[in-house]
Amino acid sequence: AQSVTQPDIHITVSEGASLELRCNYSYGATPYLFWYVQSPGQGLQLLLKYFSGDTLVQGIKGFEAEFKRSQSSFNLRKPSVHWSDAAEYFCAVGPYNTDKLIFGTGTRLQVFP
Amino acid sequence: SAVISQKPSRDICQRGTSLTIQCQVDSQVTMMFWYRQQPGQSLTLIATANQGSEATYESGFVIDKFPISRPNLTFSTLTVSNLSPEDSSIYLCSGNSGTGGNEQYFGPGTRLTVT
């Protein structure tokens, strides 16, 4: 069955520190890959996406993600975290044969000053 | 990118009643989706709504409980019927971007509390 795993439920970092959020997927072929962010009381905002081509993708707010086919991973990174980055982050996959998105369980990011 | 609005943003409803949530997109989208996000949980797809056809429901969700309308390419409604406390959740709608690859834009959500 198709699935998305975000192993880290909760991550705490200091402002200015680097960040990596993990995402692994299980699917027969490389699906479309996404990272969304949800701030408290808000909807989801698309940070970045991978469809094909260059495996390192740049997104908004200084985020980037790297697709690694051999590891079925699509980890999100940011070199220097800001306090405003505190939010819930969701990895999602879009199987080729549907229009749906399958979401991971999310990682809550807390940022300390 | 499409901008999606939802009404109401939040509501408190009594057990046994129904709530209808409206989703408006500022541009035409082929497909709209309705999700449920239970407290502290991820998003679960309820159904996919295409204009001019019946919504397609995911396993565990039925039309009698979650009737959906899609009268045109910019609007959809979700009704949550016969409310129980277990229906207390955030309900989000989304629309596909039209650029391919399953990309979706999301509304801000409707927070429902059932008492």
mmCIF file of C-alpha atoms in Angstrom:
data_model
loop_
_atom_site.group_PDB
_atom_site.id
_atom_site.type_symbol
_atom_site.label_atom_id
_atom_site.label_comp_id
_atom_site.label_asym_id
_atom_site.label_seq_id
_atom_site.Cartn_x
_atom_site.Cartn_y
_atom_site.Cartn_z
ATOM 1 C CA ALA A 1 0.000 0.000 0.000
ATOM 2 C CA GLN A 2 1.117 3.535 -0.683
ATOM 3 C CA SER A 3 2.304 5.337 2.415
ATOM 4 C CA VAL A 4 4.264 8.300 3.628
ATOM 5 C CA THR A 5 6.329 8.191 6.787
ATOM 6 C CA GLN A 6 7.566 11.149 8.755
ATOM 7 C CA PRO A 7 9.570 9.547 11.559
ATOM 8 C CA ASP A 8 9.893 12.668 13.687
ATOM 9 C CA ILE A 9 6.695 13.721 15.400
ATOM 10 C CA HIS A 10 8.226 16.717 17.124
ATOM 11 C CA ILE A 11 11.505 18.551 16.549
ATOM 12 C CA THR A 12 12.920 21.408 18.573
ATOM 13 C CA VAL A 13 15.719 23.618 17.274
ATOM 14 C CA SER A 14 17.295 26.893 18.251
ATOM 15 C CA GLU A 15 16.823 29.900 16.049
ATOM 16 C CA GLY A 16 19.653 30.090 13.539
ATOM 17 C CA ALA A 17 20.334 26.369 13.637
ATOM 18 C CA SER A 18 20.022 24.148 10.588
ATOM 19 C CA LEU A 19 17.018 21.922 10.082
ATOM 20 C CA GLU A 20 16.281 18.638 8.366
ATOM 21 C CA LEU A 21 12.849 17.018 8.380
ATOM 22 C CA ARG A 22 12.663 13.453 7.169
ATOM 23 C CA CYS A 23 10.168 11.916 4.787
ATOM 24 C CA ASN A 24 10.092 8.416 3.354
ATOM 25 C CA TYR A 25 7.521 7.036 0.978
ATOM 26 C CA SER A 26 6.447 3.629 -0.134
ATOM 27 C CA TYR A 27 5.283 3.412 -3.710
ATOM 28 C CA GLY A 28 5.981 1.275 -6.757
ATOM 29 C CA ALA A 29 7.283 4.130 -8.838
ATOM 30 C CA THR A 30 8.549 7.612 -8.113
ATOM 31 C CA PRO A 31 5.483 9.670 -7.272
ATOM 32 C CA TYR A 32 5.107 13.408 -7.265
ATOM 33 C CA LEU A 33 6.473 14.715 -3.960
ATOM 34 C CA PHE A 34 5.472 17.729 -1.901
ATOM 35 C CA TRP A 35 6.153 19.537 1.330
ATOM 36 C CA TYR A 36 3.410 21.665 2.884
ATOM 37 C CA VAL A 37 3.502 23.839 5.986
ATOM 38 C CA GLN A 38 0.591 24.553 8.314
ATOM 39 C CA SER A 39 0.877 27.404 10.777
ATOM 40 C CA PRO A 40 -1.415 27.326 13.817
ATOM 41 C CA GLY A 41 -5.011 27.925 12.811
ATOM 42 C CA GLN A 42 -4.132 28.122 9.134
ATOM 43 C CA GLY A 43 -4.560 26.024 6.022
ATOM 44 C CA LEU A 44 -1.727 24.333 4.195
ATOM 45 C CA GLN A 45 0.809 26.257 2.151
ATOM 46 C CA LEU A 46 2.928 24.570 -0.489
ATOM 47 C CA LEU A 47 6.642 24.913 0.255
ATOM 48 C CA LEU A 48 8.049 22.990 -2.686
ATOM 49 C CA LYS A 49 7.438 20.089 -5.032
ATOM 50 C CA TYR A 50 9.334 17.515 -7.048
ATOM 51 C CA PHE A 51 8.020 16.180 -10.313
ATOM 52 C CA SER A 52 11.170 15.143 -12.187
ATOM 53 C CA GLY A 53 14.634 16.355 -13.146
ATOM 54 C CA ASP A 54 17.050 17.930 -10.705
ATOM 55 C CA THR A 55 16.777 16.056 -7.431
ATOM 56 C CA LEU A 56 17.471 19.154 -5.323
ATOM 57 C CA VAL A 57 14.495 21.481 -5.394
ATOM 58 C CA GLN A 58 14.238 24.958 -4.010
ATOM 59 C CA GLY A 59 11.112 26.271 -2.391
ATOM 60 C CA ILE A 60 9.767 29.306 -0.662
ATOM 61 C CA LYS A 61 10.980 30.737 2.640
ATOM 62 C CA GLY A 62 14.514 29.440 2.101
ATOM 63 C CA PHE A 63 13.571 25.755 2.174
ATOM 64 C CA GLU A 64 14.974 23.073 -0.086
ATOM 65 C CA ALA A 65 14.424 19.332 -0.412
ATOM 66 C CA GLU A 66 16.415 16.523 -1.913
ATOM 67 C CA PHE A 67 14.889 13.513 -3.612
ATOM 68 C CA LYS A 68 16.876 10.303 -3.157
ATOM 69 C CA ARG A 69 15.441 7.483 -5.209
ATOM 70 C CA SER A 70 17.637 4.812 -3.631
ATOM 71 C CA GLN A 71 16.344 5.707 -0.182
ATOM 72 C CA SER A 72 12.761 6.575 -1.196
ATOM 73 C CA SER A 73 13.250 9.800 0.677
ATOM 74 C CA PHE A 74 12.418 13.454 0.205
ATOM 75 C CA ASN A 75 13.921 15.303 3.155
ATOM 76 C CA LEU A 76 13.291 18.985 3.776
ATOM 77 C CA ARG A 77 16.147 21.258 4.809
ATOM 78 C CA LYS A 78 16.793 24.803 5.823
ATOM 79 C CA PRO A 79 20.250 26.151 6.678
ATOM 80 C CA SER A 80 19.124 28.651 9.289
ATOM 81 C CA VAL A 81 15.759 28.451 11.019
ATOM 82 C CA HIS A 82 13.762 31.529 11.977
ATOM 83 C CA TRP A 83 11.295 31.727 14.834
ATOM 84 C CA SER A 84 8.503 32.196 12.278
ATOM 85 C CA ASP A 85 9.220 28.727 10.894
ATOM 86 C CA ALA A 86 7.558 27.150 13.919
ATOM 87 C CA ALA A 87 4.667 25.181 12.415
ATOM 88 C CA GLU A 88 3.505 21.734 11.374
ATOM 89 C CA TYR A 89 5.186 20.305 8.283
ATOM 90 C CA PHE A 90 3.579 17.688 6.094
ATOM 91 C CA CYS A 91 5.193 15.585 3.428
ATOM 92 C CA ALA A 92 2.823 14.337 0.730
ATOM 93 C CA VAL A 93 2.996 12.101 -2.293
ATOM 94 C CA GLY A 94 0.871 12.153 -5.409
ATOM 95 C CA PRO A 95 0.683 8.793 -7.140
ATOM 96 C CA TYR A 96 0.853 9.037 -10.924
ATOM 97 C CA ASN A 97 -2.375 7.182 -11.533
ATOM 98 C CA THR A 98 -4.597 9.414 -9.387
ATOM 99 C CA ASP A 99 -5.176 13.078 -8.654
ATOM 100 C CA LYS A 100 -4.967 12.540 -4.914
ATOM 101 C CA LEU A 101 -2.405 13.414 -2.304
ATOM 102 C CA ILE A 102 -1.375 11.085 0.480
ATOM 103 C CA PHE A 103 -0.101 12.893 3.532
ATOM 104 C CA GLY A 104 2.381 11.879 6.171
ATOM 105 C CA THR A 105 1.556 12.248 9.831
ATOM 106 C CA GLY A 106 3.373 15.550 10.091
ATOM 107 C CA THR A 107 6.305 16.942 12.068
ATOM 108 C CA ARG A 108 5.766 19.728 14.542
ATOM 109 C CA LEU A 109 8.665 22.167 14.581
ATOM 110 C CA GLN A 110 9.333 24.240 17.637
ATOM 111 C CA VAL A 111 11.929 27.019 17.503
ATOM 112 C CA PHE A 112 13.611 28.399 20.588
ATOM 113 C CA PRO A 113 15.142 31.888 20.619
ATOM 114 C CA SER B 1 -1.807 30.083 -7.705
ATOM 115 C CA ALA B 2 -5.449 29.801 -6.753
ATOM 116 C CA VAL B 3 -6.808 31.432 -3.628
ATOM 117 C CA ILE B 4 -9.345 29.371 -1.728
ATOM 118 C CA SER B 5 -11.704 30.651 0.936
ATOM 119 C CA GLN B 6 -13.956 28.736 3.281
ATOM 120 C CA LYS B 7 -17.003 29.672 5.290
ATOM 121 C CA PRO B 8 -17.503 29.465 8.179
ATOM 122 C CA SER B 9 -14.020 29.586 9.638
ATOM 123 C CA ARG B 10 -15.298 27.926 12.779
ATOM 124 C CA ASP B 11 -18.552 26.797 14.317
ATOM 125 C CA ILE B 12 -19.914 25.131 17.396
ATOM 126 C CA CYS B 13 -22.824 22.818 16.690
ATOM 127 C CA GLN B 14 -25.079 20.638 18.756
ATOM 128 C CA ARG B 15 -25.194 16.904 18.465
ATOM 129 C CA GLY B 16 -27.649 15.697 15.834
ATOM 130 C CA THR B 17 -27.590 18.842 13.716
ATOM 131 C CA SER B 18 -25.746 19.443 10.441
ATOM 132 C CA LEU B 19 -23.165 21.928 9.229
ATOM 133 C CA THR B 20 -22.605 22.986 5.655
ATOM 134 C CA ILE B 21 -19.180 24.308 4.744
ATOM 135 C CA GLN B 22 -18.668 26.417 1.651
ATOM 136 C CA CYS B 23 -15.493 26.479 -0.421
ATOM 137 C CA GLN B 24 -14.885 29.190 -2.995
ATOM 138 C CA VAL B 25 -11.964 29.311 -5.454
ATOM 139 C CA ASP B 26 -10.928 32.498 -7.203
ATOM 140 C CA SER B 27 -10.297 30.653 -10.473
ATOM 141 C CA GLN B 28 -11.698 27.605 -12.182
ATOM 142 C CA VAL B 29 -10.353 24.268 -11.004
ATOM 143 C CA THR B 30 -11.138 20.867 -12.402
ATOM 144 C CA MET B 31 -11.089 18.955 -9.169
ATOM 145 C CA MET B 32 -11.842 19.896 -5.610
ATOM 146 C CA PHE B 33 -11.098 17.817 -2.561
ATOM 147 C CA TRP B 34 -12.419 17.696 0.972
ATOM 148 C CA TYR B 35 -10.227 16.604 3.875
ATOM 149 C CA ARG B 36 -10.729 16.026 7.573
ATOM 150 C CA GLN B 37 -7.990 16.800 10.069
ATOM 151 C CA GLN B 38 -8.745 15.483 13.514
ATOM 152 C CA PRO B 39 -7.042 17.171 16.464
ATOM 153 C CA GLY B 40 -3.302 16.699 16.292
ATOM 154 C CA GLN B 41 -3.585 14.433 13.274
ATOM 155 C CA SER B 42 -2.752 14.498 9.604
ATOM 156 C CA LEU B 43 -5.142 15.073 6.737
ATOM 157 C CA THR B 44 -7.511 12.360 5.626
ATOM 158 C CA LEU B 45 -9.211 12.650 2.267
ATOM 159 C CA ILE B 46 -12.995 12.463 2.507
ATOM 160 C CA ALA B 47 -13.937 12.778 -1.154
ATOM 161 C CA THR B 48 -13.083 14.191 -4.545
ATOM 162 C CA ALA B 49 -15.614 16.483 -6.190
ATOM 163 C CA ASN B 50 -15.850 17.055 -9.916
ATOM 164 C CA GLN B 51 -18.348 19.361 -11.527
ATOM 165 C CA GLY B 52 -21.366 17.642 -12.967
ATOM 166 C CA SER B 53 -20.808 14.279 -11.363
ATOM 167 C CA GLU B 54 -21.240 12.590 -8.037
ATOM 168 C CA ALA B 55 -18.407 12.986 -5.600
ATOM 169 C CA THR B 56 -16.086 10.038 -5.159
ATOM 170 C CA TYR B 57 -15.779 9.007 -1.523
ATOM 171 C CA GLU B 58 -12.836 7.371 0.180
ATOM 172 C CA SER B 59 -13.145 4.236 2.212
ATOM 173 C CA GLY B 60 -14.868 4.946 5.501
ATOM 174 C CA PHE B 61 -16.773 7.986 4.274
ATOM 175 C CA VAL B 62 -20.316 7.830 2.911
ATOM 176 C CA ILE B 63 -22.532 10.223 1.043
ATOM 177 C CA ASP B 64 -25.313 10.129 3.638
ATOM 178 C CA LYS B 65 -22.956 11.467 6.276
ATOM 179 C CA PHE B 66 -20.912 13.806 4.058
ATOM 180 C CA PRO B 67 -23.019 14.995 1.109
ATOM 181 C CA ILE B 68 -21.072 17.165 -1.305
ATOM 182 C CA SER B 69 -22.208 19.531 -4.021
ATOM 183 C CA ARG B 70 -20.123 20.902 -6.895
ATOM 184 C CA PRO B 71 -22.367 23.153 -8.952
ATOM 185 C CA ASN B 72 -19.596 24.848 -10.928
ATOM 186 C CA LEU B 73 -15.827 25.032 -11.383
ATOM 187 C CA THR B 74 -15.239 27.518 -8.559
ATOM 188 C CA PHE B 75 -17.491 26.358 -5.736
ATOM 189 C CA SER B 76 -18.248 23.332 -3.594
ATOM 190 C CA THR B 77 -20.002 22.551 -0.344
ATOM 191 C CA LEU B 78 -19.533 19.803 2.203
ATOM 192 C CA THR B 79 -22.274 18.997 4.677
ATOM 193 C CA VAL B 80 -21.470 17.051 7.814
ATOM 194 C CA SER B 81 -24.737 15.459 8.863
ATOM 195 C CA ASN B 82 -26.124 14.103 12.111
ATOM 196 C CA LEU B 83 -23.226 15.523 14.075
ATOM 197 C CA SER B 84 -21.599 13.709 16.948
ATOM 198 C CA PRO B 85 -18.634 14.785 19.094
ATOM 199 C CA GLU B 86 -16.422 12.485 16.998
ATOM 200 C CA ASP B 87 -16.995 14.848 14.058
ATOM 201 C CA SER B 88 -15.131 17.623 15.842
ATOM 202 C CA SER B 89 -12.295 18.320 13.443
ATOM 203 C CA ILE B 90 -10.890 20.795 10.995
ATOM 204 C CA TYR B 91 -12.344 20.398 7.524
ATOM 205 C CA LEU B 92 -10.254 21.627 4.626
ATOM 206 C CA CYS B 93 -11.034 21.981 0.975
ATOM 207 C CA SER B 94 -8.508 22.142 -1.812
ATOM 208 C CA GLY B 95 -8.403 22.513 -5.562
ATOM 209 C CA ASN B 96 -5.991 21.096 -8.066
ATOM 210 C CA SER B 97 -3.606 23.569 -9.601
ATOM 211 C CA GLY B 98 -4.117 22.499 -13.193
ATOM 212 C CA THR B 99 -0.341 22.338 -13.690
ATOM 213 C CA GLY B 100 -0.330 18.597 -13.247
ATOM 214 C CA GLY B 101 1.377 16.440 -10.705
ATOM 215 C CA ASN B 102 -1.407 16.352 -8.136
ATOM 216 C CA GLU B 103 -0.485 19.800 -6.805
ATOM 217 C CA GLN B 104 -3.280 21.248 -4.676
ATOM 218 C CA TYR B 105 -4.038 24.601 -3.110
ATOM 219 C CA PHE B 106 -5.748 24.613 0.239
ATOM 220 C CA GLY B 107 -8.312 26.735 1.972
ATOM 221 C CA PRO B 108 -7.794 27.944 5.561
ATOM 222 C CA GLY B 109 -10.045 25.271 7.009
ATOM 223 C CA THR B 110 -13.228 25.188 9.065
ATOM 224 C CA ARG B 111 -12.893 24.254 12.716
ATOM 225 C CA LEU B 112 -15.965 22.350 13.866
ATOM 226 C CA THR B 113 -16.734 21.628 17.494
ATOM 227 C CA VAL B 114 -19.698 19.413 18.323
ATOM 228 C CA THR B 115 -21.180 19.645 21.799
#
